[in-house]
mmCIF file of C-alpha atoms and ligand atoms in Angstrom:
data_model
loop_
_atom_site.group_PDB
_atom_site.id
_atom_site.type_symbol
_atom_site.label_atom_id
_atom_site.label_comp_id
_atom_site.label_asym_id
_atom_site.label_seq_id
_atom_site.Cartn_x
_atom_site.Cartn_y
_atom_site.Cartn_z
ATOM 1 C CA UNK A 278 -9.105 -18.469 11.691
ATOM 2 C CA UNK A 279 -6.871 -17.246 8.923
ATOM 3 C CA UNK A 280 -3.498 -18.750 8.069
ATOM 4 C CA UNK A 281 -1.456 -16.060 6.296
ATOM 5 C CA UNK A 282 1.705 -17.147 4.482
ATOM 6 C CA UNK A 283 4.410 -14.818 3.164
ATOM 7 C CA UNK A 284 6.999 -16.646 1.040
ATOM 8 C CA UNK A 285 10.109 -14.637 0.281
ATOM 9 C CA UNK A 286 13.070 -15.921 -1.699
ATOM 10 C CA UNK A 287 14.873 -16.776 1.573
ATOM 11 C CA UNK A 288 12.241 -17.321 4.272
ATOM 12 C CA UNK A 289 8.590 -18.271 4.505
ATOM 13 C CA UNK A 290 6.574 -16.831 7.388
ATOM 14 C CA UNK A 291 3.318 -18.399 8.632
ATOM 15 C CA UNK A 292 1.022 -16.393 10.926
ATOM 16 C CA UNK A 293 -2.346 -17.245 12.438
ATOM 17 C CA UNK A 294 -4.767 -14.301 12.601
ATOM 18 C CA UNK A 295 -7.785 -14.583 14.903
ATOM 19 C CA UNK A 296 -9.555 -11.548 13.415
ATOM 20 C CA UNK A 297 -8.007 -9.064 15.832
ATOM 21 C CA UNK A 298 -4.388 -10.101 16.291
ATOM 22 C CA UNK A 299 -1.733 -12.600 15.282
ATOM 23 C CA UNK A 300 -1.754 -15.411 17.814
ATOM 24 C CA UNK A 301 1.386 -17.073 16.460
ATOM 25 C CA UNK A 302 4.115 -16.543 13.871
ATOM 26 C CA UNK A 303 6.655 -19.095 12.638
ATOM 27 C CA UNK A 304 9.432 -18.888 10.077
ATOM 28 C CA UNK A 305 10.973 -21.562 7.889
ATOM 29 C CA UNK A 306 13.358 -21.441 4.961
ATOM 30 C CA UNK A 307 11.778 -21.276 1.516
ATOM 31 C CA UNK A 308 12.176 -24.571 -0.361
ATOM 32 C CA UNK A 309 10.018 -25.395 -3.306
ATOM 33 C CA UNK A 310 10.542 -29.149 -2.830
ATOM 34 C CA UNK A 311 8.732 -29.083 0.533
ATOM 35 C CA UNK A 312 5.480 -31.027 0.231
ATOM 36 C CA UNK A 313 2.083 -30.259 1.753
ATOM 37 C CA UNK A 314 2.566 -33.129 4.206
ATOM 38 C CA UNK A 315 5.906 -31.713 5.339
ATOM 39 C CA UNK A 316 4.364 -28.285 5.872
ATOM 40 C CA UNK A 317 1.563 -29.815 7.906
ATOM 41 C CA UNK A 318 3.849 -31.881 10.150
ATOM 42 C CA UNK A 319 5.946 -28.784 10.853
ATOM 43 C CA UNK A 320 2.966 -26.520 11.440
ATOM 44 C CA UNK A 321 0.928 -28.890 13.585
ATOM 45 C CA UNK A 322 3.972 -29.699 15.745
ATOM 46 C CA UNK A 323 4.535 -26.012 16.458
ATOM 47 C CA UNK A 324 0.833 -25.443 17.119
ATOM 48 C CA UNK A 325 0.763 -28.350 19.590
ATOM 49 C CA UNK A 326 3.971 -27.177 21.234
ATOM 50 C CA UNK A 327 2.478 -23.733 21.854
ATOM 51 C CA UNK A 328 -0.922 -25.140 22.840
ATOM 52 C CA UNK A 329 -2.689 -23.413 19.956
ATOM 53 C CA UNK A 330 -6.023 -25.047 19.171
ATOM 54 C CA UNK A 331 -6.885 -22.769 16.245
ATOM 55 C CA UNK A 332 -9.154 -24.162 13.561
ATOM 56 C CA UNK A 333 -7.833 -22.877 10.241
ATOM 57 C CA UNK A 334 -10.765 -22.047 7.971
ATOM 58 C CA UNK A 335 -9.087 -19.645 5.528
ATOM 59 C CA UNK A 336 -5.686 -19.264 3.949
ATOM 60 C CA UNK A 337 -3.979 -16.467 2.012
ATOM 61 C CA UNK A 338 -0.576 -16.692 0.322
ATOM 62 C CA UNK A 339 1.855 -14.176 -1.117
ATOM 63 C CA UNK A 340 4.847 -15.780 -2.788
ATOM 64 C CA UNK A 341 7.795 -14.286 -4.631
ATOM 65 C CA UNK A 342 8.688 -17.895 -5.551
ATOM 66 C CA UNK A 343 5.954 -19.180 -7.898
ATOM 67 C CA UNK A 344 6.940 -22.855 -7.525
ATOM 68 C CA UNK A 345 6.061 -23.084 -3.820
ATOM 69 C CA UNK A 346 2.427 -22.153 -4.432
ATOM 70 C CA UNK A 347 1.422 -25.586 -5.726
ATOM 71 C CA UNK A 348 2.276 -27.379 -2.474
ATOM 72 C CA UNK A 349 0.677 -24.637 -0.379
ATOM 73 C CA UNK A 350 -2.529 -25.110 -2.373
ATOM 74 C CA UNK A 351 -2.383 -28.833 -1.603
ATOM 75 C CA UNK A 352 -1.830 -28.001 2.100
ATOM 76 C CA UNK A 353 -4.961 -25.833 2.101
ATOM 77 C CA UNK A 354 -7.055 -28.421 0.312
ATOM 78 C CA UNK A 355 -5.873 -31.560 2.110
ATOM 79 C CA UNK A 356 -5.537 -30.336 5.671
ATOM 80 C CA UNK A 357 -7.784 -27.301 6.013
ATOM 81 C CA UNK A 358 -10.412 -28.067 3.394
ATOM 82 C CA UNK A 359 -10.191 -24.569 1.980
ATOM 83 C CA UNK A 360 -9.124 -22.864 -1.223
ATOM 84 C CA UNK A 361 -6.377 -20.317 -0.615
ATOM 85 C CA UNK A 362 -6.386 -16.777 -1.908
ATOM 86 C CA UNK A 363 -3.137 -16.257 -3.801
ATOM 87 C CA UNK A 364 -2.042 -12.641 -4.221
ATOM 88 C CA UNK A 365 -1.410 -11.848 -7.868
ATOM 89 C CA UNK A 366 -3.950 -14.392 -9.198
ATOM 90 C CA UNK A 367 -6.981 -12.939 -10.979
ATOM 91 C CA UNK A 368 -9.470 -14.145 -8.336
ATOM 92 C CA UNK A 369 -7.620 -12.274 -5.553
ATOM 93 C CA UNK A 370 -8.909 -8.697 -5.649
ATOM 94 C CA UNK A 371 -6.801 -5.843 -4.335
ATOM 95 C CA UNK A 372 -8.148 -2.734 -2.615
ATOM 96 C CA UNK A 373 -5.606 -0.567 -4.458
ATOM 97 C CA UNK A 374 -4.789 0.375 -8.051
ATOM 98 C CA UNK A 375 -1.537 -0.800 -9.649
ATOM 99 C CA UNK A 376 -0.213 1.776 -12.089
ATOM 100 C CA UNK A 377 2.806 0.254 -13.889
ATOM 101 C CA UNK A 378 3.777 -0.562 -17.485
ATOM 102 C CA UNK A 379 1.362 -2.931 -19.222
ATOM 103 C CA UNK A 380 2.404 -6.573 -18.833
ATOM 104 C CA UNK A 381 4.582 -5.956 -15.746
ATOM 105 C CA UNK A 382 4.290 -8.621 -13.046
ATOM 106 C CA UNK A 383 4.818 -6.760 -9.788
ATOM 107 C CA UNK A 384 6.103 -8.945 -6.930
ATOM 108 C CA UNK A 385 3.094 -9.885 -4.781
ATOM 109 C CA UNK A 386 5.039 -8.946 -1.631
ATOM 110 C CA UNK A 387 5.299 -5.389 -2.931
ATOM 111 C CA UNK A 388 1.555 -5.182 -3.583
ATOM 112 C CA UNK A 389 0.832 -6.585 -0.116
ATOM 113 C CA UNK A 390 3.215 -4.055 1.468
ATOM 114 C CA UNK A 391 1.441 -1.279 -0.426
ATOM 115 C CA UNK A 392 -1.978 -2.373 0.851
ATOM 116 C CA UNK A 393 -0.629 -2.589 4.410
ATOM 117 C CA UNK A 394 1.191 0.740 4.266
ATOM 118 C CA UNK A 395 -1.862 2.566 2.931
ATOM 119 C CA UNK A 396 -4.168 1.012 5.516
ATOM 120 C CA UNK A 397 -1.833 1.780 8.447
ATOM 121 C CA UNK A 398 -0.236 5.074 7.407
ATOM 122 C CA UNK A 399 -2.270 6.517 4.505
ATOM 123 C CA UNK A 400 -0.865 7.508 1.093
ATOM 124 C CA UNK A 401 2.363 9.103 -0.141
ATOM 125 C CA UNK A 402 4.715 6.448 1.197
ATOM 126 C CA UNK A 403 8.008 4.834 0.358
ATOM 127 C CA UNK A 404 8.148 1.300 1.761
ATOM 128 C CA UNK A 405 11.637 -0.171 2.094
ATOM 129 C CA UNK A 406 11.658 -3.978 2.509
ATOM 130 C CA UNK A 407 14.996 -5.509 3.513
ATOM 131 C CA UNK A 408 14.494 -9.045 2.170
ATOM 132 C CA UNK A 409 16.578 -11.149 -0.199
ATOM 133 C CA UNK A 410 16.369 -8.101 -2.404
ATOM 134 C CA UNK A 411 15.927 -4.624 -0.949
ATOM 135 C CA UNK A 412 12.799 -3.186 -2.512
ATOM 136 C CA UNK A 413 11.384 0.334 -2.458
ATOM 137 C CA UNK A 414 7.655 0.494 -3.151
ATOM 138 C CA UNK A 415 6.141 3.876 -3.957
ATOM 139 C CA UNK A 416 2.560 4.390 -2.765
ATOM 140 C CA UNK A 417 0.576 7.249 -4.303
ATOM 141 C CA UNK A 418 -1.737 9.613 -2.369
ATOM 142 C CA UNK A 419 -4.716 7.306 -3.149
ATOM 143 C CA UNK A 420 -2.904 4.117 -2.090
ATOM 144 C CA UNK A 421 -1.984 2.996 -5.623
ATOM 145 C CA UNK A 422 1.289 1.151 -6.214
ATOM 146 C CA UNK A 423 3.090 3.307 -8.773
ATOM 147 C CA UNK A 424 6.477 1.583 -9.048
ATOM 148 C CA UNK A 425 9.715 1.602 -7.123
ATOM 149 C CA UNK A 426 13.259 0.348 -6.993
ATOM 150 C CA UNK A 427 14.872 -3.100 -6.661
ATOM 151 C CA UNK A 428 18.405 -3.299 -5.224
ATOM 152 C CA UNK A 429 20.448 -6.340 -4.151
ATOM 153 C CA UNK A 430 19.740 -7.434 -0.597
ATOM 154 C CA UNK A 431 22.188 -6.799 2.236
ATOM 155 C CA UNK A 432 23.122 -10.449 2.783
ATOM 156 C CA UNK A 433 23.132 -11.103 -0.936
ATOM 157 C CA UNK A 434 25.738 -8.366 -1.380
ATOM 158 C CA UNK A 435 27.920 -9.759 1.420
ATOM 159 C CA UNK A 436 27.582 -13.254 -0.035
ATOM 160 C CA UNK A 437 28.509 -12.005 -3.513
ATOM 161 C CA UNK A 438 31.762 -10.535 -2.136
ATOM 162 C CA UNK A 439 32.589 -13.848 -0.463
ATOM 163 C CA UNK A 440 31.705 -15.908 -3.554
ATOM 164 C CA UNK A 441 33.654 -13.781 -6.014
ATOM 165 C CA UNK A 442 36.818 -13.024 -4.075
ATOM 166 C CA UNK A 443 39.013 -15.901 -2.876
ATOM 167 C CA UNK A 444 40.362 -14.068 0.179
ATOM 168 C CA UNK A 445 37.065 -12.652 1.455
ATOM 169 C CA UNK A 446 35.358 -14.732 4.163
ATOM 170 C CA UNK A 447 31.673 -15.241 4.843
ATOM 171 C CA UNK A 448 30.621 -12.444 7.218
ATOM 172 C CA UNK A 449 27.440 -11.551 9.047
ATOM 173 C CA UNK A 450 26.189 -8.017 8.736
ATOM 174 C CA UNK A 451 26.522 -5.712 11.716
ATOM 175 C CA UNK A 452 26.912 -2.010 12.357
ATOM 176 C CA UNK A 453 30.614 -1.127 12.429
ATOM 177 C CA UNK A 454 31.790 1.414 14.995
ATOM 178 C CA UNK A 455 33.532 3.578 12.440
ATOM 179 C CA UNK A 456 33.940 3.634 8.685
ATOM 180 C CA UNK A 457 37.623 2.745 8.349
ATOM 181 C CA UNK A 458 37.996 -0.979 8.974
ATOM 182 C CA UNK A 459 41.318 -2.258 10.331
ATOM 183 C CA UNK A 460 40.703 -5.904 9.408
ATOM 184 C CA UNK A 461 39.057 -7.696 6.478
ATOM 185 C CA UNK A 462 35.774 -8.417 8.240
ATOM 186 C CA UNK A 463 35.424 -4.833 9.479
ATOM 187 C CA UNK A 464 36.219 -3.499 6.003
ATOM 188 C CA UNK A 465 33.527 -5.685 4.432
ATOM 189 C CA UNK A 466 30.938 -4.812 7.065
ATOM 190 C CA UNK A 467 31.690 -1.135 6.631
ATOM 191 C CA UNK A 468 31.333 -1.296 2.868
ATOM 192 C CA UNK A 469 27.991 -3.018 3.026
ATOM 193 C CA UNK A 470 26.533 -1.243 6.055
ATOM 194 C CA UNK A 471 27.494 2.337 5.201
ATOM 195 C CA UNK A 472 26.991 1.643 1.511
ATOM 196 C CA UNK A 473 23.450 0.620 2.316
ATOM 197 C CA UNK A 474 22.822 3.665 4.475
ATOM 198 C CA UNK A 475 23.924 5.778 1.516
ATOM 199 C CA UNK A 476 21.864 3.745 -0.951
ATOM 200 C CA UNK A 477 18.678 4.116 1.089
ATOM 201 C CA UNK A 478 19.251 7.827 1.718
ATOM 202 C CA UNK A 479 19.966 8.610 -1.922
ATOM 203 C CA UNK A 480 17.127 6.572 -3.382
ATOM 204 C CA UNK A 481 14.561 8.010 -0.951
ATOM 205 C CA UNK A 482 15.768 11.561 -1.661
ATOM 206 C CA UNK A 483 15.507 10.980 -5.395
ATOM 207 C CA UNK A 484 12.032 9.452 -5.153
ATOM 208 C CA UNK A 485 10.874 12.443 -3.082
ATOM 209 C CA UNK A 486 12.490 14.795 -5.617
ATOM 210 C CA UNK A 487 10.774 13.068 -8.555
ATOM 211 C CA UNK A 488 7.386 13.119 -6.878
ATOM 212 C CA UNK A 489 7.834 16.614 -5.482
ATOM 213 C CA UNK A 490 5.773 16.048 -2.342
ATOM 214 C CA UNK A 491 6.380 14.997 1.249
ATOM 215 C CA UNK A 492 6.471 11.215 1.644
ATOM 216 C CA UNK A 493 6.774 9.066 4.733
ATOM 217 C CA UNK A 494 9.350 6.275 4.664
ATOM 218 C CA UNK A 495 8.404 2.948 6.282
ATOM 219 C CA UNK A 496 10.861 0.081 6.790
ATOM 220 C CA UNK A 497 10.168 -3.638 7.079
ATOM 221 C CA UNK A 498 11.827 -7.031 6.416
ATOM 222 C CA UNK A 499 14.340 -9.238 8.214
ATOM 223 C CA UNK A 500 17.182 -6.720 8.422
ATOM 224 C CA UNK A 501 15.165 -3.536 8.885
ATOM 225 C CA UNK A 502 15.802 -3.277 12.673
ATOM 226 C CA UNK A 503 19.552 -2.971 12.112
ATOM 227 C CA UNK A 504 19.090 0.096 9.955
ATOM 228 C CA UNK A 505 16.211 1.505 12.000
ATOM 229 C CA UNK A 506 18.465 1.781 15.062
ATOM 230 C CA UNK A 507 21.472 3.033 13.194
ATOM 231 C CA UNK A 508 20.483 5.983 11.077
ATOM 232 C CA UNK A 509 17.684 8.503 10.678
ATOM 233 C CA UNK A 510 16.479 6.963 7.427
ATOM 234 C CA UNK A 511 12.918 5.982 8.292
ATOM 235 C CA UNK A 512 9.831 7.565 9.803
ATOM 236 C CA UNK A 513 8.575 4.207 11.003
ATOM 237 C CA UNK A 514 9.495 0.524 11.313
ATOM 238 C CA UNK A 515 6.717 -2.081 10.939
ATOM 239 C CA UNK A 516 7.885 -5.603 11.601
ATOM 240 C CA UNK A 517 4.671 -7.307 10.480
ATOM 241 C CA UNK A 518 3.806 -5.029 7.564
ATOM 242 C CA UNK A 519 3.476 -7.816 4.980
ATOM 243 C CA UNK A 520 1.395 -9.969 7.342
ATOM 244 C CA UNK A 521 -0.875 -7.039 8.082
ATOM 245 C CA UNK A 522 -1.363 -6.520 4.335
ATOM 246 C CA UNK A 523 -2.353 -10.166 3.897
ATOM 247 C CA UNK A 524 -5.109 -9.838 6.521
ATOM 248 C CA UNK A 525 -6.357 -6.648 4.818
ATOM 249 C CA UNK A 526 -6.511 -8.343 1.398
ATOM 250 C CA UNK A 527 -8.295 -11.341 2.899
ATOM 251 C CA UNK A 528 -10.843 -9.039 4.551
ATOM 252 C CA UNK A 529 -11.378 -7.139 1.299
ATOM 253 C CA UNK A 530 -12.026 -10.342 -0.651
ATOM 254 C CA UNK A 531 -14.407 -11.654 2.027
ATOM 255 C CA UNK A 532 -16.513 -8.488 1.734
ATOM 256 C CA UNK A 533 -16.627 -8.686 -2.066
ATOM 257 C CA UNK A 534 -18.277 -12.120 -2.241
HETATM 258 N N1 LIG B 754 16.599 -11.330 12.528
HETATM 259 C C1 LIG B 754 17.507 -11.450 11.557
HETATM 260 N N2 LIG B 754 18.829 -11.212 11.798
HETATM 261 C C2 LIG B 754 19.750 -11.326 10.813
HETATM 262 N N3 LIG B 754 19.454 -11.651 9.567
HETATM 263 C C3 LIG B 754 18.181 -11.891 9.268
HETATM 264 C C4 LIG B 754 17.128 -11.811 10.234
HETATM 265 N N4 LIG B 754 15.953 -12.092 9.620
HETATM 266 C C5 LIG B 754 16.263 -12.345 8.343
HETATM 267 N N5 LIG B 754 17.577 -12.227 8.138
HETATM 268 C C6 LIG B 754 18.298 -12.357 6.864
HETATM 269 O O1 LIG B 754 17.906 -11.251 6.101
HETATM 270 C C7 LIG B 754 17.713 -11.597 4.741
HETATM 271 C C8 LIG B 754 16.326 -11.282 4.362
HETATM 272 O O2 LIG B 754 15.462 -12.091 5.095
HETATM 273 P P1 LIG B 754 13.903 -12.061 4.843
HETATM 274 O O3 LIG B 754 13.364 -10.712 5.165
HETATM 275 O O4 LIG B 754 13.308 -13.221 5.555
HETATM 276 O O5 LIG B 754 13.911 -12.300 3.254
HETATM 277 P P2 LIG B 754 12.782 -12.761 2.242
HETATM 278 O O6 LIG B 754 11.479 -12.112 2.662
HETATM 279 O O7 LIG B 754 13.264 -12.267 0.903
HETATM 280 O O8 LIG B 754 12.714 -14.248 2.288
HETATM 281 C C9 LIG B 754 18.054 -13.063 4.630
HETATM 282 O O9 LIG B 754 19.377 -13.164 4.167
HETATM 283 C C10 LIG B 754 17.918 -13.584 6.065
HETATM 284 O O10 LIG B 754 18.787 -14.654 6.327
HETATM 285 C C1 LIG B 755 11.923 -7.998 -5.976
HETATM 286 C C2 LIG B 755 11.616 -9.336 -5.338
HETATM 287 C C3 LIG B 755 12.617 -10.368 -5.832
HETATM 288 C C4 LIG B 755 11.744 -9.210 -3.806
HETATM 289 O O1 LIG B 755 11.575 -10.477 -3.229
HETATM 290 P P1 LIG B 755 12.078 -10.868 -1.726
HETATM 291 O O2 LIG B 755 13.335 -10.132 -1.464
HETATM 292 O O3 LIG B 755 10.978 -10.447 -0.786
HETATM 293 O O4 LIG B 755 12.213 -12.351 -1.734
HETATM 294 C C5 LIG B 755 10.143 -9.768 -5.650
HETATM 295 O O5 LIG B 755 9.274 -8.767 -5.261
HETATM 296 C C6 LIG B 755 9.937 -10.070 -7.117
HETATM 297 O O6 LIG B 755 10.262 -11.149 -7.576
HETATM 298 N N1 LIG B 755 9.394 -9.103 -7.883
HETATM 299 C C7 LIG B 755 9.062 -9.246 -9.293
HETATM 300 C C8 LIG B 755 9.437 -8.026 -10.106
HETATM 301 C C9 LIG B 755 8.830 -6.721 -9.616
HETATM 302 O O7 LIG B 755 8.354 -6.598 -8.489
HETATM 303 O O8 LIG B 755 8.818 -5.766 -10.413
HETATM 304 K K1 LIG B 756 9.759 -9.954 1.565
#
């Protein structure tokens, strides 16, 4: 079975794919100090707890944090006796073209999202991923990644307000009832929430205008459900988009050899 690992700047998600579906998914915070042994203790405890007897034979990793890859390689080698595919490394082939400026290192998560979006929904897509950063990935008619937009993440923006202004507390994001807040927390939530709705709407409209063709907008990432329910910004929400892309890339590389 395949162990697929998606490391974002905030969270790392592990999923086990049995060839047809994900039989388990677990999330931990991303910490580059975590050793292979620590990963294995955590993972095997959760597998035992859920009665999962899966034998891991393959592993694929996408990481926006380069430093965590070393320990994940050790995990693969020491505990699963396999060599992981690492998205973005030369030996990991992609079933799509990447058409960006020469020398640009595109985040592997964005390439994985592109592969997943094209395989599930076809071409001409805008994929909005609400992670640590909020990314917009533009997928051409033939599935190629052709660029996008990087904006600060929702929680990052709230945290920046709290860090920079002495009188602003730490707040969790939520959808405010109205726009005009009558207390500090409501004012901050309104600024971020409605600001984000505007940001997504404007950026998608401008991308569509620049490309001059109809494009479907897909949302994913930790905070996507909040915006999916709240505004008519997206055509579709795909919770496991990145994981799906990892299984597609693994399949593609298995066929090539
Ligand atoms: N279900 C959730 N509810 C509220 N916040 C969440 C949820 N899932 C993730 N988050 C928060 O959303 C942000 C993005 O999370 P995530 O998508 O895991 O980021 P990344 O992929 O960059 O690690 C983080 O600040 C995280 O704490
Ligand atoms: C933009 C990102 C920080 C998003 O990461 P995430 O929010 O998923 O942790 C990541 O995709 C990245 O480091 N990209 C490199 C630059 C680029 O994609 O152009
Ligand atoms: K991500």
